[in-house]
Every structure is written in structure tokens, then in C-alpha cells.
Amino acid sequence: KMHEFQRYKADFDREGVVHVPNFLPPADLDELRRNLARYVQEIVPTLRDGSITYHHKGKRETLRQLENLSIDPFFAAYGSRPRWLALAGAVLGEPVAPARVDKMNPWGWQSFFDSPPNTGYCTPAHQDNAYFSFDPPGATIWVALEQASDANGAMHYVRGSHREPLRPHIFGTTDGSPLVVKDFVPHETDVHYVLEPGDAVVHHGGTIHYTNPNRTTDSYRPAFSMFLFPVSAKRDEVLHRAKFLG
């Protein structure tokens, strides 16, 4: 399967981000949506572990983030799906580990994100590897579950930012996304994609990304993401501890 995605590697290496149309076939997309809906309905009310982020606490229509998906057997297995591993392996140029619970992440490496309308919420500019401290860095595959555009809060990416050293981050005030690139200024060359359900965007762990607010009154922008890192990757534990404990 990896060869199917090989054509994205050159752009990924240069830009740090690529759009993969129709990544999830309709049946796979339906399966993922169904299981996320079930998780929200059945599992979310039982959790008190801090893995759920709302814009207005406890209000279902303002749900922004789910992180402990691997507590559910469907998602525990989903992190090993070959199509996901093949895409990440192709752009990173080496095999990747499945997105499952490990000693570095007790919640596993899968997330649900939304940008609810009428909240003014923005994801602050950040680099994923500021959180994870991996060498070499991994990649995030972000799949649209409904149409995504700038109007309803699509992600923006700073092209080529992965080829520079990791930027300094500071602690911001956004629940679920505490780290923010210090002194960040958006630029007209930043890129975003209009995504159809099932489309993926893959970005490098060093690529700066952020959203504008969802400016619509009725359009949600749900997405499911998986962070996948090379089997060769090691975490810089000193850097990681200094950041979160220092």
C-alpha cells in the first residue's frame, strides 16, 4: 500500500504538508463516523479523566476535542489500520508504529477535533513536536468527517516551517491546546485546503498550524486525527520533562 502514497513524499518533504483527496473510502468513513458517534453517546458520559474538551463545559453542541479514544476496543484496534500506517510511512520514508497506547502516551495517539459554530474558538499556532519531542519527528494525518473550509475553521499550515528548528512555544490559555508559538504572525503564503468528507491532510511534526474561528452559524467541522511516528524515533526525555515540569 505504501507505494500508492509515494507520490506525496516530495511535496511533503518540501512543504511539510500535503492534501490527500479521498483518503478514506465512503464505507470506511461511515464506519469511523458511526463509531465516533457511539463513543460520544456511550463512553463520553462515563469519563472523568480530563480527555474531553468542551467550549462550554458539558454542553454537547460545543464539544471540541476527544483524546482517550483508545479506551474503546474499536479505536484500540483502529490505530493499526494499514492504510493509515502506509500513508504516514510513505511521506516519512520509513515504517511507523501503530497509533496505540504506549508508555509515552497513556491515551494513545488518536484524537477527535471540532470547531463548533458560534463559539469564536481558534486553535492557536503550534508545532506538534513541541508536545512530543520526537527525533525524527512523526506526522499527523487529519481526516475531515464533514466538509471543511476556512469559513468553518479549516486548519492553516505554514509551508516549509518543518525545515527550520522548532520554534519557542509559550503556555497559552486555550483548553486542549496549551502550547502556542511565541510571537507568531500569520503570512499570506500559509495554506489551507477545502476538504470533502474523507479527505486527509498530512502534516509533519515540525509544521506550524492553526485555525481561524468558525464564522458560520450552523456548520460544524469535525475531524479525526492520528499521530504516527517512525519506529526509529526516540523521545528527548530531558527536553520533554523540562517543558512540562520546568
Short mmCIF file of N, CA and C in Angstrom, two decimals, residues 44-120:
data_model
loop_
_atom_site.label_atom_id
_atom_site.label_comp_id
_atom_site.label_asym_id
_atom_site.label_seq_id
_atom_site.Cartn_x
_atom_site.Cartn_y
_atom_site.Cartn_z
N VAL A 44 -18.33 8.83 26.45
CA VAL A 44 -18.05 10.17 26.98
C VAL A 44 -18.74 10.42 28.33
N PRO A 45 -20.03 10.06 28.50
CA PRO A 45 -20.66 10.34 29.80
C PRO A 45 -20.03 9.61 30.97
N THR A 46 -19.26 8.56 30.71
CA THR A 46 -18.65 7.78 31.80
C THR A 46 -17.25 8.26 32.16
N LEU A 47 -16.66 9.16 31.38
CA LEU A 47 -15.25 9.54 31.57
C LEU A 47 -15.11 10.76 32.48
N ARG A 48 -14.13 10.67 33.38
CA ARG A 48 -13.80 11.80 34.25
C ARG A 48 -12.27 11.97 34.25
N ASP A 49 -11.65 11.77 33.10
CA ASP A 49 -10.19 11.69 33.06
C ASP A 49 -9.53 12.92 32.44
N GLY A 50 -10.31 13.96 32.13
CA GLY A 50 -9.72 15.16 31.54
C GLY A 50 -9.47 15.06 30.05
N SER A 51 -9.94 13.98 29.41
CA SER A 51 -9.63 13.77 27.99
C SER A 51 -10.66 14.41 27.05
N ILE A 52 -11.68 15.08 27.63
CA ILE A 52 -12.74 15.67 26.83
C ILE A 52 -12.69 17.19 27.01
N THR A 53 -12.71 17.92 25.90
CA THR A 53 -12.69 19.38 25.97
C THR A 53 -13.95 19.94 25.33
N TYR A 54 -14.68 20.74 26.09
CA TYR A 54 -15.84 21.48 25.57
C TYR A 54 -15.51 22.97 25.55
N HIS A 55 -16.16 23.71 24.66
CA HIS A 55 -16.02 25.17 24.72
C HIS A 55 -16.80 25.70 25.92
N HIS A 56 -18.01 25.17 26.11
CA HIS A 56 -18.81 25.46 27.31
C HIS A 56 -19.01 24.12 28.02
N LYS A 57 -18.43 24.01 29.18
CA LYS A 57 -18.30 22.72 29.86
C LYS A 57 -19.59 21.90 29.86
N GLY A 58 -19.49 20.68 29.35
CA GLY A 58 -20.59 19.74 29.40
C GLY A 58 -21.67 19.93 28.35
N LYS A 59 -21.56 21.00 27.55
CA LYS A 59 -22.59 21.24 26.51
C LYS A 59 -22.18 20.51 25.24
N ARG A 60 -22.93 19.45 24.91
CA ARG A 60 -22.59 18.57 23.79
C ARG A 60 -22.34 19.33 22.49
N GLU A 61 -23.14 20.37 22.24
CA GLU A 61 -23.00 21.09 20.96
C GLU A 61 -21.73 21.93 20.89
N THR A 62 -21.00 22.03 22.02
CA THR A 62 -19.73 22.77 21.98
C THR A 62 -18.53 21.84 22.20
N LEU A 63 -18.72 20.54 21.98
CA LEU A 63 -17.61 19.58 22.10
C LEU A 63 -16.49 19.94 21.12
N ARG A 64 -15.25 20.03 21.63
CA ARG A 64 -14.12 20.42 20.78
C ARG A 64 -13.10 19.32 20.58
N GLN A 65 -12.93 18.45 21.57
CA GLN A 65 -11.79 17.53 21.50
C GLN A 65 -12.05 16.28 22.33
N LEU A 66 -11.65 15.13 21.76
CA LEU A 66 -11.66 13.85 22.48
C LEU A 66 -10.27 13.25 22.32
N GLU A 67 -9.68 12.79 23.43
CA GLU A 67 -8.31 12.28 23.32
C GLU A 67 -8.13 10.83 23.78
N ASN A 68 -8.96 10.35 24.67
CA ASN A 68 -8.73 8.99 25.18
C ASN A 68 -9.56 7.97 24.39
N LEU A 69 -9.48 8.05 23.06
CA LEU A 69 -10.30 7.16 22.23
C LEU A 69 -9.89 5.70 22.39
N SER A 70 -8.63 5.46 22.67
CA SER A 70 -8.12 4.08 22.73
C SER A 70 -8.68 3.27 23.90
N ILE A 71 -9.43 3.92 24.78
CA ILE A 71 -10.08 3.18 25.87
C ILE A 71 -11.18 2.27 25.31
N ASP A 72 -11.61 2.57 24.07
CA ASP A 72 -12.66 1.81 23.40
C ASP A 72 -12.03 0.77 22.47
N PRO A 73 -12.51 -0.47 22.48
CA PRO A 73 -11.88 -1.53 21.68
C PRO A 73 -11.80 -1.22 20.17
N PHE A 74 -12.82 -0.55 19.62
CA PHE A 74 -12.76 -0.22 18.20
C PHE A 74 -11.54 0.65 17.91
N PHE A 75 -11.34 1.71 18.69
CA PHE A 75 -10.23 2.63 18.43
C PHE A 75 -8.88 2.03 18.83
N ALA A 76 -8.88 1.18 19.86
CA ALA A 76 -7.63 0.49 20.23
C ALA A 76 -7.10 -0.30 19.02
N ALA A 77 -8.00 -0.91 18.27
CA ALA A 77 -7.61 -1.67 17.08
C ALA A 77 -7.39 -0.75 15.87
N TYR A 78 -8.14 0.36 15.82
CA TYR A 78 -8.11 1.24 14.64
C TYR A 78 -6.72 1.85 14.41
N GLY A 79 -5.96 2.02 15.48
CA GLY A 79 -4.62 2.62 15.37
C GLY A 79 -3.63 1.80 14.56
N SER A 80 -4.01 0.57 14.22
CA SER A 80 -3.13 -0.29 13.40
C SER A 80 -3.63 -0.44 11.97
N ARG A 81 -4.62 0.33 11.56
CA ARG A 81 -5.17 0.19 10.20
C ARG A 81 -4.08 0.41 9.15
N PRO A 82 -3.91 -0.55 8.23
CA PRO A 82 -2.80 -0.49 7.28
C PRO A 82 -2.78 0.77 6.41
N ARG A 83 -3.96 1.28 6.02
CA ARG A 83 -3.99 2.45 5.13
C ARG A 83 -3.35 3.67 5.80
N TRP A 84 -3.63 3.85 7.08
CA TRP A 84 -3.06 4.97 7.83
C TRP A 84 -1.54 4.81 7.98
N LEU A 85 -1.12 3.59 8.33
CA LEU A 85 0.32 3.35 8.51
C LEU A 85 1.06 3.51 7.19
N ALA A 86 0.41 3.11 6.09
CA ALA A 86 1.05 3.20 4.77
C ALA A 86 1.26 4.66 4.36
N LEU A 87 0.25 5.50 4.59
CA LEU A 87 0.38 6.92 4.21
C LEU A 87 1.48 7.60 5.02
N ALA A 88 1.46 7.41 6.33
CA ALA A 88 2.49 8.04 7.17
C ALA A 88 3.87 7.49 6.83
N GLY A 89 3.96 6.18 6.61
CA GLY A 89 5.26 5.59 6.26
C GLY A 89 5.79 6.12 4.93
N ALA A 90 4.89 6.33 3.98
CA ALA A 90 5.31 6.82 2.65
C ALA A 90 5.88 8.23 2.74
N VAL A 91 5.21 9.13 3.46
CA VAL A 91 5.69 10.52 3.50
C VAL A 91 6.91 10.67 4.42
N LEU A 92 6.99 9.85 5.47
CA LEU A 92 8.14 9.95 6.37
C LEU A 92 9.34 9.16 5.86
N GLY A 93 9.09 8.22 4.92
CA GLY A 93 10.19 7.48 4.31
C GLY A 93 10.69 6.32 5.13
N GLU A 94 9.92 5.92 6.14
CA GLU A 94 10.29 4.73 6.93
C GLU A 94 9.05 4.21 7.65
N PRO A 95 9.09 2.95 8.08
CA PRO A 95 7.91 2.37 8.76
C PRO A 95 7.56 3.14 10.03
N VAL A 96 6.26 3.16 10.34
CA VAL A 96 5.80 3.86 11.54
C VAL A 96 5.16 2.88 12.52
N ALA A 97 5.14 3.26 13.78
CA ALA A 97 4.50 2.45 14.82
C ALA A 97 2.99 2.71 14.80
N PRO A 98 2.17 1.72 15.16
CA PRO A 98 0.72 1.95 15.25
C PRO A 98 0.38 3.04 16.27
N ALA A 99 -0.76 3.69 16.07
CA ALA A 99 -1.20 4.74 17.00
C ALA A 99 -1.99 4.09 18.13
N ARG A 100 -1.28 3.65 19.15
CA ARG A 100 -1.96 2.98 20.26
C ARG A 100 -1.33 3.43 21.58
N VAL A 101 -1.95 3.05 22.65
CA VAL A 101 -1.43 3.40 23.98
C VAL A 101 -0.02 2.86 24.14
N ASP A 102 0.87 3.71 24.63
CA ASP A 102 2.23 3.25 24.94
C ASP A 102 2.71 4.05 26.16
N LYS A 103 3.96 3.82 26.56
CA LYS A 103 4.43 4.46 27.80
C LYS A 103 4.56 5.98 27.63
N MET A 104 4.61 6.44 26.38
CA MET A 104 4.74 7.88 26.14
C MET A 104 3.39 8.58 26.07
N ASN A 105 2.33 7.82 25.83
CA ASN A 105 1.01 8.44 25.73
C ASN A 105 -0.06 7.47 26.24
N PRO A 106 -0.49 7.63 27.48
CA PRO A 106 -1.47 6.69 28.06
C PRO A 106 -2.85 6.75 27.39
N TRP A 107 -3.09 7.79 26.58
CA TRP A 107 -4.37 7.90 25.87
C TRP A 107 -4.27 7.42 24.42
N GLY A 108 -3.09 7.01 23.98
CA GLY A 108 -2.94 6.63 22.58
C GLY A 108 -2.77 7.88 21.72
N TRP A 109 -2.61 7.68 20.42
CA TRP A 109 -2.22 8.78 19.53
C TRP A 109 -3.34 9.13 18.54
N GLN A 110 -4.59 9.06 19.01
CA GLN A 110 -5.73 9.39 18.16
C GLN A 110 -6.55 10.49 18.84
N SER A 111 -7.13 11.37 18.03
CA SER A 111 -7.93 12.46 18.57
C SER A 111 -9.11 12.77 17.67
N PHE A 112 -10.16 13.31 18.27
CA PHE A 112 -11.27 13.91 17.54
C PHE A 112 -11.22 15.41 17.81
N PHE A 113 -11.37 16.21 16.75
CA PHE A 113 -11.36 17.67 16.90
C PHE A 113 -12.59 18.26 16.22
N ASP A 114 -13.12 19.32 16.80
CA ASP A 114 -14.18 20.07 16.12
C ASP A 114 -13.96 21.55 16.39
N SER A 115 -14.59 22.36 15.56
CA SER A 115 -14.56 23.81 15.73
C SER A 115 -16.02 24.26 15.69
N PRO A 116 -16.72 24.21 16.84
CA PRO A 116 -18.16 24.45 16.82
C PRO A 116 -18.51 25.87 16.38
N PRO A 117 -19.65 26.04 15.68
CA PRO A 117 -20.07 27.39 15.29
C PRO A 117 -20.47 28.20 16.53
N ASN A 118 -20.46 29.51 16.36
CA ASN A 118 -20.94 30.44 17.41
C ASN A 118 -20.11 30.42 18.69
N THR A 119 -18.85 30.00 18.59
CA THR A 119 -18.01 29.97 19.80
C THR A 119 -16.81 30.92 19.69
N GLY A 120 -16.40 31.27 18.47
CA GLY A 120 -15.21 32.12 18.30
C GLY A 120 -13.91 31.39 18.57
#
